[in-house]
Tab-separated table of C-alpha atoms in Angstrom:
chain	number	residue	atom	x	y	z
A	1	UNK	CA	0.000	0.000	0.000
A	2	UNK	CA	1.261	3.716	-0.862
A	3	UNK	CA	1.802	5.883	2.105
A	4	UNK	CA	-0.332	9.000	2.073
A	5	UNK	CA	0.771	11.744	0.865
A	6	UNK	CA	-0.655	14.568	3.519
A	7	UNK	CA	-1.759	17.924	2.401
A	8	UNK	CA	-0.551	20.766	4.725
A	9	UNK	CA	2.715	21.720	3.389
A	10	UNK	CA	1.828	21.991	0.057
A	11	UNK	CA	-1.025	23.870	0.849
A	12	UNK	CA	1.435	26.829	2.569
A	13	UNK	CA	3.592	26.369	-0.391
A	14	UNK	CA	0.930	26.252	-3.314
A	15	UNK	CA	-0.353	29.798	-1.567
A	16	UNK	CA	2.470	31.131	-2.938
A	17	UNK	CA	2.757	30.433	-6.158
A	18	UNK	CA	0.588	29.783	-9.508
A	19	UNK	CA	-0.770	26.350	-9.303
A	20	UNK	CA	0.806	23.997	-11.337
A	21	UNK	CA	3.445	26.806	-12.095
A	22	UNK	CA	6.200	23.924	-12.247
A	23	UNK	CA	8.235	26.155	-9.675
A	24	UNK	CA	9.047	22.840	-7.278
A	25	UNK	CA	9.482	19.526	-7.668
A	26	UNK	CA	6.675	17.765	-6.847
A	27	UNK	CA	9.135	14.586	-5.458
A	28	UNK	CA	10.500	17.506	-3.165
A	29	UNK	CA	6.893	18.262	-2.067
A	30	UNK	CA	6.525	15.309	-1.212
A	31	UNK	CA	9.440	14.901	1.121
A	32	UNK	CA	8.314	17.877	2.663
A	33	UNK	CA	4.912	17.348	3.504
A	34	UNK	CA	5.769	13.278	4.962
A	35	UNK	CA	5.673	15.190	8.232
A	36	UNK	CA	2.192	16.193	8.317
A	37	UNK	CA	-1.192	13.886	8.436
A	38	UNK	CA	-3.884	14.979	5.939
A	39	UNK	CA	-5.130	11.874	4.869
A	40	UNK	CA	-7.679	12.846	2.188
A	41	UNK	CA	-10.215	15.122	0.506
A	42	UNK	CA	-14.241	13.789	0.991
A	43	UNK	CA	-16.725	15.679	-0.622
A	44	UNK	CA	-20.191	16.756	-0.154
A	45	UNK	CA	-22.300	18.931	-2.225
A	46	UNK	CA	-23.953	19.845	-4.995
A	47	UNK	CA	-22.436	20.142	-9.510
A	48	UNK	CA	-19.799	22.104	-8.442
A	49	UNK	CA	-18.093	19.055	-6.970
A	50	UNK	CA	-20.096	16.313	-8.274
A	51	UNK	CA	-18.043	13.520	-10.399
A	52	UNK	CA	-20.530	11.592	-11.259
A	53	UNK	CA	-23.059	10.311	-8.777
A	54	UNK	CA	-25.865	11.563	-10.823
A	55	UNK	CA	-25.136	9.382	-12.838
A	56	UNK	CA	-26.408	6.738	-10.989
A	57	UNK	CA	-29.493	8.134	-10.009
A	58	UNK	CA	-33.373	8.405	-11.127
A	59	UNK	CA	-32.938	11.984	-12.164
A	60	UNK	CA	-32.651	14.272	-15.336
A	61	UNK	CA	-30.046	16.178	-13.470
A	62	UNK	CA	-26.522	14.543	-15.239
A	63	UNK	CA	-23.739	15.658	-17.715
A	64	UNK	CA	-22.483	12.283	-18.193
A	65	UNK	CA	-23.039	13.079	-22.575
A	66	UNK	CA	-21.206	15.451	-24.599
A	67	UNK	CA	-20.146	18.098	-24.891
A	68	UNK	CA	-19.771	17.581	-21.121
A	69	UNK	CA	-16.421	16.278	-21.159
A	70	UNK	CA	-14.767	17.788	-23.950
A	71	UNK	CA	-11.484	18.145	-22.301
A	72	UNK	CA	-11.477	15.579	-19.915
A	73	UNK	CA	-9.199	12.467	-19.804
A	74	UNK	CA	-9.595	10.625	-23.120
A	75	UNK	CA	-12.411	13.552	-23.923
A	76	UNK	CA	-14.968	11.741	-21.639
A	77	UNK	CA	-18.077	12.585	-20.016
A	78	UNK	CA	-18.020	11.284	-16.750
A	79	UNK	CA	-20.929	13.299	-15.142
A	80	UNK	CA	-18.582	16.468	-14.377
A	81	UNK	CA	-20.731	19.517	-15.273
A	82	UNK	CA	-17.641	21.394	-17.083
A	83	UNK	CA	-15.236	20.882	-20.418
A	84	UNK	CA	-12.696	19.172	-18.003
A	85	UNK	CA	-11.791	18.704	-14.353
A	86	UNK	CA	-13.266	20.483	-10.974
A	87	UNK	CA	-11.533	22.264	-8.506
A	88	UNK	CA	-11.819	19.553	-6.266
A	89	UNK	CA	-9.595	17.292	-8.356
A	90	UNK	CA	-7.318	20.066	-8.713
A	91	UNK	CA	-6.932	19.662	-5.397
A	92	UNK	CA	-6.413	16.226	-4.962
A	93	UNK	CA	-3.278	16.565	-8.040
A	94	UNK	CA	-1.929	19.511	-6.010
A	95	UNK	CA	-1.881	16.740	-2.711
A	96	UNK	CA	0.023	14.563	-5.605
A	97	UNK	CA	-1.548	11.158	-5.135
A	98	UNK	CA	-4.563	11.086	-7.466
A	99	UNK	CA	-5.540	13.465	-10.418
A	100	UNK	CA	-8.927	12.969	-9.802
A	101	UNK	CA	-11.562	12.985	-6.930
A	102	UNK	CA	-14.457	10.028	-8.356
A	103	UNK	CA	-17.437	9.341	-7.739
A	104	UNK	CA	-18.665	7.257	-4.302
A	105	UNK	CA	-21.270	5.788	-6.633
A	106	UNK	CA	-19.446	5.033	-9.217
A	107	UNK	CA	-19.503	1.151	-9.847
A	108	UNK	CA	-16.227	1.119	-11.279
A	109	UNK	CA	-14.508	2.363	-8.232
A	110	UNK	CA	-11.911	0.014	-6.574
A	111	UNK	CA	-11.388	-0.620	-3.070
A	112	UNK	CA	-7.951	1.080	-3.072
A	113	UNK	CA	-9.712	4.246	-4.864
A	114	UNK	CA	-11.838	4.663	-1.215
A	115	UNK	CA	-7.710	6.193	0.190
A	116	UNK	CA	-7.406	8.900	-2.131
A	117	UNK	CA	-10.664	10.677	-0.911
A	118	UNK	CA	-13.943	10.244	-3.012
A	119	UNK	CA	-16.774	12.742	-3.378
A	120	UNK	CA	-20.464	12.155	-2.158
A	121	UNK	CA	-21.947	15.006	-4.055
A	122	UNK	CA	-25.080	15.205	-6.038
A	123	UNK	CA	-25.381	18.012	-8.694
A	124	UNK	CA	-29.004	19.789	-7.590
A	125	UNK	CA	-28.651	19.317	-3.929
A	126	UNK	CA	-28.176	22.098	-1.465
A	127	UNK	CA	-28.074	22.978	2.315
A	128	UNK	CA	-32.213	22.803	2.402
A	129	UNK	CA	-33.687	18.722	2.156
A	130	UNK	CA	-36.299	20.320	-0.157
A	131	UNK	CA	-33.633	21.716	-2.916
A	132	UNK	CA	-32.067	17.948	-3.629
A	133	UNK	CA	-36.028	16.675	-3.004
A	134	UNK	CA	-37.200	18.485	-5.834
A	135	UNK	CA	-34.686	17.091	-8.060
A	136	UNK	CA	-34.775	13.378	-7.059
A	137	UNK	CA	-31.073	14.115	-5.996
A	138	UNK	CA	-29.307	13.404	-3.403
A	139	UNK	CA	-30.166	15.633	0.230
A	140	UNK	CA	-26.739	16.343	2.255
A	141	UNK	CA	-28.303	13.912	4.573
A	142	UNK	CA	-27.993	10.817	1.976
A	143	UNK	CA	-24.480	12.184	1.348
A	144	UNK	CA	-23.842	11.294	4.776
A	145	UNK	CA	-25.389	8.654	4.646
A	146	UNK	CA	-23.103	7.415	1.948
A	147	UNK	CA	-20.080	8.913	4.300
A	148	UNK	CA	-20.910	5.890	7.067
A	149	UNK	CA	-21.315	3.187	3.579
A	150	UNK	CA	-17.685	4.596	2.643
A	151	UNK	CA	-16.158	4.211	6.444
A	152	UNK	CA	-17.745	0.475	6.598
A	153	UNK	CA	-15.750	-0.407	3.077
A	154	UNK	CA	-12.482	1.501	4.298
A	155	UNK	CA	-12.697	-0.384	7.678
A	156	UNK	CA	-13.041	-3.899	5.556
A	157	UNK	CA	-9.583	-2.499	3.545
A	158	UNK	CA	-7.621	-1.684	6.409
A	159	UNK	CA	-8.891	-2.213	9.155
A	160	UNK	CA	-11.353	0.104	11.528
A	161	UNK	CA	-8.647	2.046	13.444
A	162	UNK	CA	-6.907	2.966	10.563
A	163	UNK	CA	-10.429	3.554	8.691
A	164	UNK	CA	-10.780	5.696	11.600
A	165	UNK	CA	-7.683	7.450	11.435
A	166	UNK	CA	-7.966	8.239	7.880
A	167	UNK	CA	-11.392	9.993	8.273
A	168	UNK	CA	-10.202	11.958	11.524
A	169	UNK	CA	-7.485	13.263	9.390
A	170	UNK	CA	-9.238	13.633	5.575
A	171	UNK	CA	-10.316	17.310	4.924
A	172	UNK	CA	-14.054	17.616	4.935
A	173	UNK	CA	-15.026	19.945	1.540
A	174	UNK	CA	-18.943	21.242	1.225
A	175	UNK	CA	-19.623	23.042	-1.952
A	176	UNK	CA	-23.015	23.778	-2.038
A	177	UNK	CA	-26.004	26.745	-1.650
A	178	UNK	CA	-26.694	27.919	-5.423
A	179	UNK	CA	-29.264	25.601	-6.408
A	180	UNK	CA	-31.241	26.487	-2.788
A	181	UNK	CA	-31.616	30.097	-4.062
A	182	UNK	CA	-31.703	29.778	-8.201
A	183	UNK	CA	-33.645	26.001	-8.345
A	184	UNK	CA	-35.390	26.317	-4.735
A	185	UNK	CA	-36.324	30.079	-3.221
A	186	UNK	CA	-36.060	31.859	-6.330
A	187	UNK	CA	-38.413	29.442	-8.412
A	188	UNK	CA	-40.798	27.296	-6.238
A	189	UNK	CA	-43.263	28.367	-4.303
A	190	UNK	CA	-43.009	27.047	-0.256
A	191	UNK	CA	-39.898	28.359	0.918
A	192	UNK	CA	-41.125	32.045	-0.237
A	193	UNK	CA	-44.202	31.465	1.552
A	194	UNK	CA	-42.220	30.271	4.727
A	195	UNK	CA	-39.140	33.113	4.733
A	196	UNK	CA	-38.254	36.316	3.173
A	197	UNK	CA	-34.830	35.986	1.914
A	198	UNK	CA	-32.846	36.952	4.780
A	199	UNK	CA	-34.372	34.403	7.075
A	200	UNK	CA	-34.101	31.531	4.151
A	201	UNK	CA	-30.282	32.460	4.134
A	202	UNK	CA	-30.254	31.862	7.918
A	203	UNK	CA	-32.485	28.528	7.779
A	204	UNK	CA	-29.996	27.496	5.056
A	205	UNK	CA	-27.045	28.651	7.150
A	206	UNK	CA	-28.628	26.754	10.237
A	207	UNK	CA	-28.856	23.872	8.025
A	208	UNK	CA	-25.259	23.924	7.612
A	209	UNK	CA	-24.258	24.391	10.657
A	210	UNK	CA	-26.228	21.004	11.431
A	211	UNK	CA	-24.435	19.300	8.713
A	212	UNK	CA	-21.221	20.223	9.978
A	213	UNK	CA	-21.774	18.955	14.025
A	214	UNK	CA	-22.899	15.382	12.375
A	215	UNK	CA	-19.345	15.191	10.066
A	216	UNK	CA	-17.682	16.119	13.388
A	217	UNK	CA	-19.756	13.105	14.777
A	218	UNK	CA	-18.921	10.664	12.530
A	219	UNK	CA	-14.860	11.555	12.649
A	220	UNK	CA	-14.724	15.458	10.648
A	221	UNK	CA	-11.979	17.504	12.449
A	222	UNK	CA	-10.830	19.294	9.708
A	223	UNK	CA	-13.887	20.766	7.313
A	224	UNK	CA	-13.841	23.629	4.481
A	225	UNK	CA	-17.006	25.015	3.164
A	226	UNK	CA	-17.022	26.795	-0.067
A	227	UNK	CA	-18.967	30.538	-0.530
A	228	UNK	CA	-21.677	30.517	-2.944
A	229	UNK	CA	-20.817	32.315	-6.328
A	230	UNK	CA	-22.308	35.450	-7.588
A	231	UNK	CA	-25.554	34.250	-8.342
A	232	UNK	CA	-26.316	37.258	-10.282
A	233	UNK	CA	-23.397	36.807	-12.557
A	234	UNK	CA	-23.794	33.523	-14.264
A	235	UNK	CA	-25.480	33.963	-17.601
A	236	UNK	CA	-28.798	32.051	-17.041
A	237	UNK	CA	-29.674	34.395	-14.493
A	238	UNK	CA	-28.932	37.640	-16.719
A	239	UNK	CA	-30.586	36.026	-19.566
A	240	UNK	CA	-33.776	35.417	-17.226
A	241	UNK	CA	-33.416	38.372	-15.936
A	242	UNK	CA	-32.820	40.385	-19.925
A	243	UNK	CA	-29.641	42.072	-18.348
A	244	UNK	CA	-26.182	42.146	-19.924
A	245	UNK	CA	-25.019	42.881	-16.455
A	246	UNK	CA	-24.733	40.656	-13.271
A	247	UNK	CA	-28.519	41.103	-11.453
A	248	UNK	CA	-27.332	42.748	-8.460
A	249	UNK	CA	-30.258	41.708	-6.167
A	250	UNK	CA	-29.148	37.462	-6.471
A	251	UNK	CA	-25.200	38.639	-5.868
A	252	UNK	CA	-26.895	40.222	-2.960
A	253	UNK	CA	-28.595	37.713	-1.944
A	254	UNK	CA	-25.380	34.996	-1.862
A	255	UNK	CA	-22.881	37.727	-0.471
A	256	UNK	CA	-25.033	38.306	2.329
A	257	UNK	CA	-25.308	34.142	2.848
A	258	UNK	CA	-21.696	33.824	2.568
A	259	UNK	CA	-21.166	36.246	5.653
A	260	UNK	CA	-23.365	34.155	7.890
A	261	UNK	CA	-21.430	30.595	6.477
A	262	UNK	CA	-18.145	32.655	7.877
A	263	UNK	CA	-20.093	33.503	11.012
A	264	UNK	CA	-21.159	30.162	11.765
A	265	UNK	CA	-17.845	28.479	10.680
A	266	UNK	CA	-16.537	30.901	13.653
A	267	UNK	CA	-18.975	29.594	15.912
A	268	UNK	CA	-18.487	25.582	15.217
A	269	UNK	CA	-14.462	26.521	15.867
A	270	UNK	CA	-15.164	28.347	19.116
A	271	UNK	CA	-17.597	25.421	20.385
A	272	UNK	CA	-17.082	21.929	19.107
A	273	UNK	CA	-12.912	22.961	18.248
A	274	UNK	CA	-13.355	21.907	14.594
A	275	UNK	CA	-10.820	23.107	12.323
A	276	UNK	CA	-12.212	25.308	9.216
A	277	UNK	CA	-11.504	27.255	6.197
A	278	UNK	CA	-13.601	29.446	4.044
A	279	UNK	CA	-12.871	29.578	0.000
A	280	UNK	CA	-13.964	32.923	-0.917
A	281	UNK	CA	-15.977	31.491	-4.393
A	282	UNK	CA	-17.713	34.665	-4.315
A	283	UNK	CA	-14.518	37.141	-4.592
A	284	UNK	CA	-12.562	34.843	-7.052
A	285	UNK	CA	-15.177	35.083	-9.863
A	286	UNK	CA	-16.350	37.972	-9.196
A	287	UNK	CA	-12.667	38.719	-9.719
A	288	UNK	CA	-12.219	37.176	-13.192
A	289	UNK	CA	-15.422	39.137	-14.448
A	290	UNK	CA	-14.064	42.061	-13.504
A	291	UNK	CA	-10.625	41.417	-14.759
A	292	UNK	CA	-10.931	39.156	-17.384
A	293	UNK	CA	-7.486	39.696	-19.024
A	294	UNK	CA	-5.831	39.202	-15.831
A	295	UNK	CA	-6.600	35.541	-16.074
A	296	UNK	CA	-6.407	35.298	-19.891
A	297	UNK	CA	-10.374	35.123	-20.320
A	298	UNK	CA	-11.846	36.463	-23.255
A	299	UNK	CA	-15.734	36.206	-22.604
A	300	UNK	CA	-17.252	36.099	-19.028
A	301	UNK	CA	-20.998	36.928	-19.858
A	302	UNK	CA	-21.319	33.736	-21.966
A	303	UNK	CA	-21.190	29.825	-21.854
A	304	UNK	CA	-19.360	28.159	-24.311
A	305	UNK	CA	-21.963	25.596	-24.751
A	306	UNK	CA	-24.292	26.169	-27.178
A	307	UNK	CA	-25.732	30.094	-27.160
A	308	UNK	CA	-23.507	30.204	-23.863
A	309	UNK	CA	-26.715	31.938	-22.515
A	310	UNK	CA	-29.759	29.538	-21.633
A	311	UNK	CA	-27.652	25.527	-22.223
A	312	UNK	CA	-27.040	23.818	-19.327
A	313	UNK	CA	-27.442	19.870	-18.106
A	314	UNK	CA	-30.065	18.354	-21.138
A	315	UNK	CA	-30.201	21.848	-23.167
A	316	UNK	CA	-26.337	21.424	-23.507
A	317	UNK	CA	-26.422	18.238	-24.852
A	318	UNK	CA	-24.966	17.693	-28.379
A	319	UNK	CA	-24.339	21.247	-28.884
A	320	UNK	CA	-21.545	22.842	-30.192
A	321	UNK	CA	-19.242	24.793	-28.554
A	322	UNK	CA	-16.443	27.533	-28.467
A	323	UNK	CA	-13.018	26.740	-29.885
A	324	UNK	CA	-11.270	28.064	-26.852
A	325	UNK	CA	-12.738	26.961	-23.396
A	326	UNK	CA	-9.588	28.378	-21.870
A	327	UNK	CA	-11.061	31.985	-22.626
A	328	UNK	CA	-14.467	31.301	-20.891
A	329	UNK	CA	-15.147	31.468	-17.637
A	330	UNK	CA	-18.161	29.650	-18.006
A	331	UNK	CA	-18.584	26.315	-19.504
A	332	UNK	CA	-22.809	26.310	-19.708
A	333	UNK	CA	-25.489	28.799	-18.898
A	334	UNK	CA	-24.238	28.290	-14.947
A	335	UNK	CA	-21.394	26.183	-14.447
A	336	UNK	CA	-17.656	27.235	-14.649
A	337	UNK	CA	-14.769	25.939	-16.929
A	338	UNK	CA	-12.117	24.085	-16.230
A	339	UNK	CA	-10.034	27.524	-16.262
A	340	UNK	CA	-12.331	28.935	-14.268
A	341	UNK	CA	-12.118	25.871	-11.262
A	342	UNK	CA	-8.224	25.587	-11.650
A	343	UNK	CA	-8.588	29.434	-10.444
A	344	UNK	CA	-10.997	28.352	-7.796
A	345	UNK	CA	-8.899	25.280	-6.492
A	346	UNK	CA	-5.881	27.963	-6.631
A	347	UNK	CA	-7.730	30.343	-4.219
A	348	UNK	CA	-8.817	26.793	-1.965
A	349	UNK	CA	-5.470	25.713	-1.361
A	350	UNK	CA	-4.300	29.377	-0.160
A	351	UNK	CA	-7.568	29.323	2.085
A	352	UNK	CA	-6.553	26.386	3.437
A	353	UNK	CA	-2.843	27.392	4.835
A	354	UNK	CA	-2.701	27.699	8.320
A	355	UNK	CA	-6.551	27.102	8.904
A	356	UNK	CA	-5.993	23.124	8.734
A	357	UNK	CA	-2.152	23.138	10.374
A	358	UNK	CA	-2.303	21.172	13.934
């Protein structure tokens, strides 16, 4: 069996330079993070960081066709709502020991696979049951259900103390919150009925916090929760809402829920002594729109698939596409590039220095 290769170093490293920049030797990362005992990345949430499980599921929520895929290993579609890779399995190359993060659900997945970290996400899903519900999806609470399925399998591979030891020490990730507010509050009609915005952001935050206490039950010590993106921005929403220009009210709307994720991620620290990070998703794209040449994008107010301003999931199947992903930020009507999610795994890995170190 491969010893792990643990996280922390490379994380205060990576801060401080480009990812993937080629500026150190990965073998001498390596060396230099054998000290230190990040065992793995598990991951819960919604498309952002979903490989796949979708796939497996009764729902019309997948990407597993082309033009999904485009840029991915061998050009296939695995599920992965983007041209190529997710941030998350950006992250996982940047710990060196797999290129990417798979699916829990997918049946091709080998025992040994269950060491490098898997993800338990469900494109759809959110913080609120209801969100992944209407869907057919699956609810953070199935994720974790999945997360005690996963420990049972690790325990029959190595044994349960070192099953145990390897969750105590993975790095929890939760991506999730946009499809509460653009598939759940902003469209349906209960949750409306139920709260004005403010106090859905703090049922949703609530929810989280919830979430969080029953990973620390089940072994999380170590758990980063990515910001929602600005809603507003992401072409669907400016094409629903006949604006060329992000809808300021949504950005709003998930700027104002990403201030009460950091104020409850400072209130899990202070009381159950969980160790957290916030990735500021918000400020990074928000970023690139604003300063598109910066990060060698071309075209931030369009997908590549298809009109780049309605496609995404089904509508995105078959169509054509851009020559240049690279110069998109966005891959659909709502989800990011590649490009765009290297950036984002860029900004997680300087988030995480010194918020994860024992």
């Amino acid at each position: 069996m491969h010893s792990r290769v643990p996280m922390v170093t490379v994380l205060a490293l990576m801060a401080l330079m480009p990812l993937f920049s080629g500026a150190v030797d990965i073998r001498q990362l390596r060396q230099l993070t054998a000290k230190h005992n990040v065992t793995c990345v598990l991951v819960f949430g919604d498309s952002s960081v979903d490989p796949g499980n979708n796939n497996r599921l009764p729902t019309t929520v997948k990407g597993n066709f082309p033009p999904y895929g485009k840029d991915f290993f061998d050009r296939r579609p695995t599920g992965r709502f983007s041209n190529g890779r997710l941030a998350t399995d950006f992250i996982a190359e940047a710990i060196g020991y797999t290129k990417i993060i798979p699916a829990f659900l997918d049946p091709n997945l080998k025992p040994t696979d269950l060491l490098h970290g898997v993800s338990f996400a469900s494109a759809a899903s959110g913080y609120d049951d209801l969100t992944a519900n209407l869907s057919q999806v699956l609810p953070v609470s199935k994720q974790l259900e999945y997360l005690k399925h996963y420990k049972l399998h690790l325990s029959r591979l190595v044994g349960v103390k070192k099953a145990q030891n390897i969750v105590n020490n993975a790095i929890f990730l939760l991506s999730m919150g946009t499809n509460d507010f653009l598939q759940n509050y902003y469209l349906e009609p209960n949750r409306p009925k139920q709260f004005n915005v403010e106090q859905y952001q703090n049922f949703l935050a609530s929810r989280m916090f919830e979430d969080i206490k029953e990973m620390n039950r089940l072994g999380a010590t170590r758990v980063v929760v990515v910001g929602v993106p600005p809603l507003g921005c992401m072409p669907l929403v400016r094409t629903l809402a006949g604006q060329n220009t992000c809808v300021e009210s949504y950005n709003q709307a998930a700027w104002s829920f990403n201030a009460k994720i950091k104020e409850k991620l400072a209130i899990l620290k202070k009381t159950i002594g969980i160790k957290d990070a916030y990735v500021d998703c918000y400020g990074v794209i928000q970023n690139a729109i604003n300063n598109p040449k910066k990060f060698g994008f071309v075209e931030t107010s369009k997908g590549c698939c298809g009109s780049g301003t309605i496609e995404y999931g089904d509508t995105c199947k078959g169509m054509t596409t851009c020559a240049d992903p690279s110069k998109y930020a966005f891959w659909d009507a709502v989800h990011p590039t590649e490009k765009m999610y290297r950036i984002l795994a860029d900004e997680a890995i300087a988030s995480l220095d010194g918020a994860l170190i024992d």
